[in-house]
Short mmCIF file of C-alpha atoms and ligand atoms in Angstrom, two decimals:
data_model
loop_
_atom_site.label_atom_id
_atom_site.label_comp_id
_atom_site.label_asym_id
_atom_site.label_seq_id
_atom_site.Cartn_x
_atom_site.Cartn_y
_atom_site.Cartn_z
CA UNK A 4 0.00 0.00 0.00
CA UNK A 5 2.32 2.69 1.08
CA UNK A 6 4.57 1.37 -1.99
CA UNK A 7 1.39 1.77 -4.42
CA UNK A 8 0.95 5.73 -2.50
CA UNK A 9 4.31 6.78 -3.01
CA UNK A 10 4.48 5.51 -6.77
CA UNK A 11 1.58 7.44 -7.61
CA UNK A 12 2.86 10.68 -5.68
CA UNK A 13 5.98 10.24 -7.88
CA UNK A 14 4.26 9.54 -11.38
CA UNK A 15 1.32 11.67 -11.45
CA UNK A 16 2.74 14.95 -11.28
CA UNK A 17 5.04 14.30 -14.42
CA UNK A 18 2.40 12.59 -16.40
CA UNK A 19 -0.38 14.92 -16.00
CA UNK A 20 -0.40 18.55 -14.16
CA UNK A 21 -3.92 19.21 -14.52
CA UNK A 22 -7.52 18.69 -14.43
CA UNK A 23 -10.82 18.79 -16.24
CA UNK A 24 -14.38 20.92 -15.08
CA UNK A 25 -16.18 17.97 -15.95
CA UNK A 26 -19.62 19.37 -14.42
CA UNK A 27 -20.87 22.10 -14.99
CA UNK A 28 -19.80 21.02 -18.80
CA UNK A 29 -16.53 22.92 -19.30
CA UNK A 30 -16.24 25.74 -21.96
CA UNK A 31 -12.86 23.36 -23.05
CA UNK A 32 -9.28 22.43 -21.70
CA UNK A 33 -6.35 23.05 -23.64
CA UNK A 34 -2.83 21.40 -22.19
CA UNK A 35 -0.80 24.29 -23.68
CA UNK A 36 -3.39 27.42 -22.30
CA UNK A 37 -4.93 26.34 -19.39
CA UNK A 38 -2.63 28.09 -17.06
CA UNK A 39 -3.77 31.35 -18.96
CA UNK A 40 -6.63 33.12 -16.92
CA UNK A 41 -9.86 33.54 -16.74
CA UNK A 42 -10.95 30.34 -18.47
CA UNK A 43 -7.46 28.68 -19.88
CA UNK A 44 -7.59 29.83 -22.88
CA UNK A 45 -11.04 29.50 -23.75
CA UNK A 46 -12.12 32.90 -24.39
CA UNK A 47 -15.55 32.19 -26.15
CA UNK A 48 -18.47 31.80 -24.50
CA UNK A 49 -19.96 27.96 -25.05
CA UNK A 50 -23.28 28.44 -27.08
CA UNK A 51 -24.09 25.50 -24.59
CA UNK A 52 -25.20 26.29 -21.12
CA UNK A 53 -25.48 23.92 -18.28
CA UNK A 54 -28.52 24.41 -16.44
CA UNK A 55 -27.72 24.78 -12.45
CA UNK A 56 -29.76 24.66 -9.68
CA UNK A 57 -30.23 27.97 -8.37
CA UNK A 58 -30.40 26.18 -5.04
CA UNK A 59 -26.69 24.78 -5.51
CA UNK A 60 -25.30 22.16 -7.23
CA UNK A 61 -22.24 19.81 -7.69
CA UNK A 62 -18.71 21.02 -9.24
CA UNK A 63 -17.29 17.86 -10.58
CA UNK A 64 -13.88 17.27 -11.11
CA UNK A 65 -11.53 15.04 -12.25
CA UNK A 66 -7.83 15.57 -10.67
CA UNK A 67 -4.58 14.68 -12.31
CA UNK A 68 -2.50 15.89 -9.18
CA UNK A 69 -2.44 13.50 -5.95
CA UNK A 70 -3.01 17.08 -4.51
CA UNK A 71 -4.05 20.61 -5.47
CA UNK A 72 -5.71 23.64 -3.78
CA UNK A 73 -8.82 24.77 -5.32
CA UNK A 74 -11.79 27.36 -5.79
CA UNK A 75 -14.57 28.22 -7.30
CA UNK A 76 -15.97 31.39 -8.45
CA UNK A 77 -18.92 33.00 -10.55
CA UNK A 78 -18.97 36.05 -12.89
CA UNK A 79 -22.94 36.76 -13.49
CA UNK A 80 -23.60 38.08 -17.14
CA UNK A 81 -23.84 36.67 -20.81
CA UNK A 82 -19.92 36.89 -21.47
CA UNK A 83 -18.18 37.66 -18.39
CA UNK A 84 -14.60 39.21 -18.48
CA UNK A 85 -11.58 38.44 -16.30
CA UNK A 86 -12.25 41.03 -14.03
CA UNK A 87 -15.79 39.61 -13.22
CA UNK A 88 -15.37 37.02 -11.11
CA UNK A 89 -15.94 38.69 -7.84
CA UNK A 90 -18.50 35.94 -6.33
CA UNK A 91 -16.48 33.01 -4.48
CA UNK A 92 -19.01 29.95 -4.42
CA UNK A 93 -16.43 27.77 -2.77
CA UNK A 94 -12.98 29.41 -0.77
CA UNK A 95 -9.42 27.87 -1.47
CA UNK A 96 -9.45 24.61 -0.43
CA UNK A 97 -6.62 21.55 -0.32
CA UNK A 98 -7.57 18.31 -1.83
CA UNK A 99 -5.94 15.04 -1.61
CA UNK A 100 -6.30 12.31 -4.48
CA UNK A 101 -6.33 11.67 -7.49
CA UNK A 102 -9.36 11.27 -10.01
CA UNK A 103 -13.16 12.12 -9.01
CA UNK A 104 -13.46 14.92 -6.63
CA UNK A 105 -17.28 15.96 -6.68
CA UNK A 106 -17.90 19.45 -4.62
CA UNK A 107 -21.00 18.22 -3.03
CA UNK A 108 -23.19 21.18 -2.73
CA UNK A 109 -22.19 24.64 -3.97
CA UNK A 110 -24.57 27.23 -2.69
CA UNK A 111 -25.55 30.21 -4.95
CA UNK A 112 -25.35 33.36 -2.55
CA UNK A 113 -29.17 34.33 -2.05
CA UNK A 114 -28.17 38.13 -1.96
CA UNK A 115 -27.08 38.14 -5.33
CA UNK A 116 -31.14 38.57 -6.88
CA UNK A 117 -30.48 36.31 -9.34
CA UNK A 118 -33.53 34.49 -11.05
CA UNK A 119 -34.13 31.27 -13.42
CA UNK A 120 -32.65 32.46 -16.99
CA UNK A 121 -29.81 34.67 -15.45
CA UNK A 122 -26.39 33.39 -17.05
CA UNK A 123 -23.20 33.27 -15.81
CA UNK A 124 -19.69 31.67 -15.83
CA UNK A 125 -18.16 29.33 -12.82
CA UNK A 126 -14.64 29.19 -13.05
CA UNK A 127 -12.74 26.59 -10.98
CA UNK A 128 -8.99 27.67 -10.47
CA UNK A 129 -6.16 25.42 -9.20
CA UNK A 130 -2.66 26.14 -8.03
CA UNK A 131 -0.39 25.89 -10.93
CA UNK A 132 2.41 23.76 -11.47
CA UNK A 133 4.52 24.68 -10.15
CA UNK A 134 3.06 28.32 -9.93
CA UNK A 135 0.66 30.47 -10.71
CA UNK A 136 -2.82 29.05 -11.86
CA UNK A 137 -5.16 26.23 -13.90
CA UNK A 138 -8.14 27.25 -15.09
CA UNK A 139 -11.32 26.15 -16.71
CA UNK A 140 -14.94 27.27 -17.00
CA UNK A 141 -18.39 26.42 -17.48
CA UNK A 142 -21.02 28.92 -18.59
CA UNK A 143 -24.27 28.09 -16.93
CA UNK A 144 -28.44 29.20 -17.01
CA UNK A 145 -29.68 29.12 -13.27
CA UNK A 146 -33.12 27.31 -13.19
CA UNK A 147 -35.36 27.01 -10.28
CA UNK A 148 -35.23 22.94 -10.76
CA UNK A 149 -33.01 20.92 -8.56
CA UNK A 150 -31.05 18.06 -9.82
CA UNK A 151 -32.85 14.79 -10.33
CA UNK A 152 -31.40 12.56 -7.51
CA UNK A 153 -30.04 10.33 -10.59
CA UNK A 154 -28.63 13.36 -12.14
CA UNK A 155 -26.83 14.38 -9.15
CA UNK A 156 -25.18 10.87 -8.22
CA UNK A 157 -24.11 10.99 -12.09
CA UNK A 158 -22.41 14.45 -11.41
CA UNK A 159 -20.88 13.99 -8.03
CA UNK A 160 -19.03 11.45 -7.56
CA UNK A 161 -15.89 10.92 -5.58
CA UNK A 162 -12.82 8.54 -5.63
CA UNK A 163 -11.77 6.49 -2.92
CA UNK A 164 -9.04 8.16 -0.73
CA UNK A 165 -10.34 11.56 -2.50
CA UNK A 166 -11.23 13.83 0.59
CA UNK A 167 -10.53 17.55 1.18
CA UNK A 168 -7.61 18.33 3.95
CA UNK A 169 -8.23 21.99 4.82
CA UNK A 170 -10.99 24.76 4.03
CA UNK A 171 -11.61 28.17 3.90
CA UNK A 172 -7.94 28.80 3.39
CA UNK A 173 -6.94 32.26 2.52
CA UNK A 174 -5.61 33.39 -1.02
CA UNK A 175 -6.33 32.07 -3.72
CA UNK A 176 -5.01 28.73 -5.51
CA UNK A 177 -3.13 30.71 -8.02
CA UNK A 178 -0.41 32.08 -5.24
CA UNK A 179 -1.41 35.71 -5.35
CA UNK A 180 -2.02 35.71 -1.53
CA UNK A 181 -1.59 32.12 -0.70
CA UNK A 182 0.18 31.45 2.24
CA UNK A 183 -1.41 33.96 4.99
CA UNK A 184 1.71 35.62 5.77
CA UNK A 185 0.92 38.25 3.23
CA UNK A 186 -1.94 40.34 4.62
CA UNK A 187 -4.04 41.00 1.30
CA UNK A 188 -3.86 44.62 1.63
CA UNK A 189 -5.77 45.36 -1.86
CA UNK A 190 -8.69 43.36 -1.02
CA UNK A 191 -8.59 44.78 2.49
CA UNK A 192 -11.23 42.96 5.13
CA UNK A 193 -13.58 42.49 2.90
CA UNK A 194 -17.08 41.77 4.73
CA UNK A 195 -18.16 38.36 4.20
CA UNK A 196 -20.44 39.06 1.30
CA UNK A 197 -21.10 37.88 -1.90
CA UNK A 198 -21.30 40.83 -3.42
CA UNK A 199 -18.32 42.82 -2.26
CA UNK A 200 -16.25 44.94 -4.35
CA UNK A 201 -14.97 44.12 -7.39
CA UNK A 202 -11.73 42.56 -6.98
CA UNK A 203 -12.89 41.00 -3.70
CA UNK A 204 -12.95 37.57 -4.87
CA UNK A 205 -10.93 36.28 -1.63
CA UNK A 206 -12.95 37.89 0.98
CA UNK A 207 -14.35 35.95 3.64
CA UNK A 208 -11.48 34.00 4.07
CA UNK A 209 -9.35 35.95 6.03
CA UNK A 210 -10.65 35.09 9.24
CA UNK A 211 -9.55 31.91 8.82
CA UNK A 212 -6.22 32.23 8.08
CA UNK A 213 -5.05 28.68 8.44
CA UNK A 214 -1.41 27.50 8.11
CA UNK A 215 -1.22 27.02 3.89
CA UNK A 216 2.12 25.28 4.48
CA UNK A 217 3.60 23.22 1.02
CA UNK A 218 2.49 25.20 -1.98
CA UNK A 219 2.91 27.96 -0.14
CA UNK A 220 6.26 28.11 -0.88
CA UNK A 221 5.96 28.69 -4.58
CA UNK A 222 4.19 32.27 -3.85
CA UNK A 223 7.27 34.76 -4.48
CA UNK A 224 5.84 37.85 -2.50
C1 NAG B 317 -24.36 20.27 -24.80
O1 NAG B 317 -24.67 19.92 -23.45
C2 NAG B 317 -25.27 18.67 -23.30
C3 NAG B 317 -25.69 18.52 -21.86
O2 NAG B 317 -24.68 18.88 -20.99
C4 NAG B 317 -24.29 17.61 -23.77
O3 NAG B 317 -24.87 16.34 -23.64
C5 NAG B 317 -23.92 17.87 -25.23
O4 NAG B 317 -22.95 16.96 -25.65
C6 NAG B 317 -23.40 19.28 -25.42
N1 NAG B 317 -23.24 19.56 -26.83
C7 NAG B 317 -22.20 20.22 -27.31
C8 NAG B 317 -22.20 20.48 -28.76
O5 NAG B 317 -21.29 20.62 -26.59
C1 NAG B 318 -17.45 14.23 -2.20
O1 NAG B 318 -16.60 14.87 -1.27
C2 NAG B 318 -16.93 16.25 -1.09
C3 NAG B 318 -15.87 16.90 -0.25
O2 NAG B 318 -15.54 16.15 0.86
C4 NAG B 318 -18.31 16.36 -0.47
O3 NAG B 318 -18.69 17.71 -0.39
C5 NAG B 318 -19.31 15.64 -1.37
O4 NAG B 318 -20.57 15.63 -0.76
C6 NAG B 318 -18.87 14.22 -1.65
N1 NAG B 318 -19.80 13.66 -2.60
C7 NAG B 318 -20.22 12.40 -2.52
C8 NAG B 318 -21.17 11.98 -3.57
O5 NAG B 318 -19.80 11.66 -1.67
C1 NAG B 319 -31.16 42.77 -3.92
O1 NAG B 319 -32.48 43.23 -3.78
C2 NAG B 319 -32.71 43.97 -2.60
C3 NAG B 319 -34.18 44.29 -2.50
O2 NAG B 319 -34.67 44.73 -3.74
C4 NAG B 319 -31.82 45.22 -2.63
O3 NAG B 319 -31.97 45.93 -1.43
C5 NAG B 319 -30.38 44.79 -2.78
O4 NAG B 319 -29.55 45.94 -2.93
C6 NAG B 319 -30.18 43.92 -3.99
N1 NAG B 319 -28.82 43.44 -4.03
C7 NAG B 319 -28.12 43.41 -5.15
C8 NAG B 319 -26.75 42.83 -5.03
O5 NAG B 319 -28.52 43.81 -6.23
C1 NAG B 320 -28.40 33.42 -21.78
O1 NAG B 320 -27.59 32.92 -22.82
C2 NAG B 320 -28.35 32.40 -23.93
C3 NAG B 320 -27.36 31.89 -24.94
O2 NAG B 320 -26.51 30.93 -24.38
C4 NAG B 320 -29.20 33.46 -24.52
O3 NAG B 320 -29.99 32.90 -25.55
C5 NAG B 320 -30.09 34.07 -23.47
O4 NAG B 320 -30.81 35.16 -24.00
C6 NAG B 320 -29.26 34.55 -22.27
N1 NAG B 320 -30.14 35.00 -21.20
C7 NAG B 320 -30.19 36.26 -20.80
C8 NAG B 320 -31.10 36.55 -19.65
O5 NAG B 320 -29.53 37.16 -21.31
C1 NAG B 321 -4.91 34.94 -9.65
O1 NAG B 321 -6.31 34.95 -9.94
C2 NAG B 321 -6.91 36.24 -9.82
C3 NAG B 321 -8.38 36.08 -10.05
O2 NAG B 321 -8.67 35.24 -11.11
C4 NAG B 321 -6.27 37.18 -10.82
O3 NAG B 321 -6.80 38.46 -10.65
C5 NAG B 321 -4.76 37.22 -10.59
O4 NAG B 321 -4.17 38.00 -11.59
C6 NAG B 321 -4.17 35.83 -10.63
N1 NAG B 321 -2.77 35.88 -10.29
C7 NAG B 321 -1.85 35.20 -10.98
C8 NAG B 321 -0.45 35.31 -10.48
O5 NAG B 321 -2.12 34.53 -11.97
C1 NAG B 322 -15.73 27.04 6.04
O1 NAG B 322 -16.67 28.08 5.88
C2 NAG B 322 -18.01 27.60 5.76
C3 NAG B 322 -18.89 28.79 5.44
O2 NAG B 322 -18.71 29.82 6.34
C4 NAG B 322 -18.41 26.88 7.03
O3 NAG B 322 -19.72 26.38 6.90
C5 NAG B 322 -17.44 25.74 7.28
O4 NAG B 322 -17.74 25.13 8.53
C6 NAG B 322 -16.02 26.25 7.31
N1 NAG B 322 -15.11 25.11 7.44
C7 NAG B 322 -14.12 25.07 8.33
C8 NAG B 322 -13.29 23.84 8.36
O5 NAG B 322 -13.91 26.01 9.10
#
């Protein structure tokens, strides 16, 4: 067992640095671009929205890393641009494992006034290899329907040994504040709402500024 751990810890990384949006359906993923923000490389809007659950849904993904940091976040509008993804659905996180990794229920802040036919864009970021970002998104249509209970098993699944290690971490995967020994003076103390400021995309998370040891590192500020 600890022979089988170690091999994959070794292999993965080299073979594959990435992963794939798998649900919401991803706008595409691109080996060469996907460490290019907002969307990695995929500039286009996909003429083929997912409908989710204004209620909250899944993110499914599928890992190539034995570990990453990730998060989630929305831009509302019919082609959002880099600079819109102020909402954060789900704060830096670290994940452990390799395949599946289902985010069970992402909420849709209630403040935001959003009704059934409002589109938007969820962008899932992870930490880079070694640095700076990965990046994917899926456009979406929110729609007052919740997931079948078959649809939702068939979206969320998880791999054995996947499970998530810490939460709420400050920064965000892509090493601009990671780390929580550099006070994120430009987003300031941003009050825990999902509609702060633009620019705000990592507020809430500074009260818990938990120990983001390992990747850490890679930030250079
Ligand atoms: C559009 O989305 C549906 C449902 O997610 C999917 O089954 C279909 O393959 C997609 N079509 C294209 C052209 O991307
Ligand atoms: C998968 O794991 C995530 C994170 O621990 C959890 O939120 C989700 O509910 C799990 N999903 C299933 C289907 O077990
Ligand atoms: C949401 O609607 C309420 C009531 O109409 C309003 O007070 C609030 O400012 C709105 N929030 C946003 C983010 O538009
Ligand atoms: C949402 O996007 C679709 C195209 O994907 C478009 O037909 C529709 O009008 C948009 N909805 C709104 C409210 O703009
Ligand atoms: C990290 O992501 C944020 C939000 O997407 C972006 O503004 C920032 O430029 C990114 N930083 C790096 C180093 O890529
Ligand atoms: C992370 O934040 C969410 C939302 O505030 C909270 O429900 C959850 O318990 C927090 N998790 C940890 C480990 O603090």
């Amino acid at each position: 067992m600890l022979f089988n751990t170690l091999s994959l810890v070794a292999v993965l990384p080299l073979a594959s640095a990435h992963f794939l949006l798998s649900w919401p359906d991803r706008r595409g993923f691109d080996d060469e671009k996907a460490s290019g923000g907002p969307c990695g490389g995929f500039d286009s809007v996909s003429s083929n929205r997912t409908e989710f659950p204004l209620s909250g849904g899944p993110i499914q993904l599928d890992m190539h890393h034995t570990q990453a940091r990730v998060a989630v976040y929305l831009a509302l509008g019919n082609d959002p641009t880099a600079d819109d993804f102020t909402i954060t659905l789900v704060p830096t996180l670290s994940e452990e494992g390799p395949s599946n990794f289902c985010l069970g229920s992402v909420n849709i802040p209630s403040n935001l006034n959003i009704s059934a036919g409002t589109n938007g864009t969820i962008q899932v970021v992870t930490n880079g290899d070694p640095s700076g970002g990965l990046y994917q998104c899926g456009d979406v249509t929110f729609v007052n329907t919740k997931l079948s209970e078959s649809d939702y098993n068939n979206h969320c699944q998880n791999s054995t040994g996947v499970k998530v290690t810490q939460e709420n971490m400050s920064g965000q995967p892509n090493g601009t504040t990671s780390g929580g020994d550099t006070p994120s003076q430009s987003s300031g103390g941003a009050a825990a709402s999902a509609t702060a400021a633009p620019g705000a995309a990592a507020h809430a998370t500074s009260s818990w500024v938990l120990g983001a040891v390992g990747m850490a590192a890679f930030a250079f500020l």
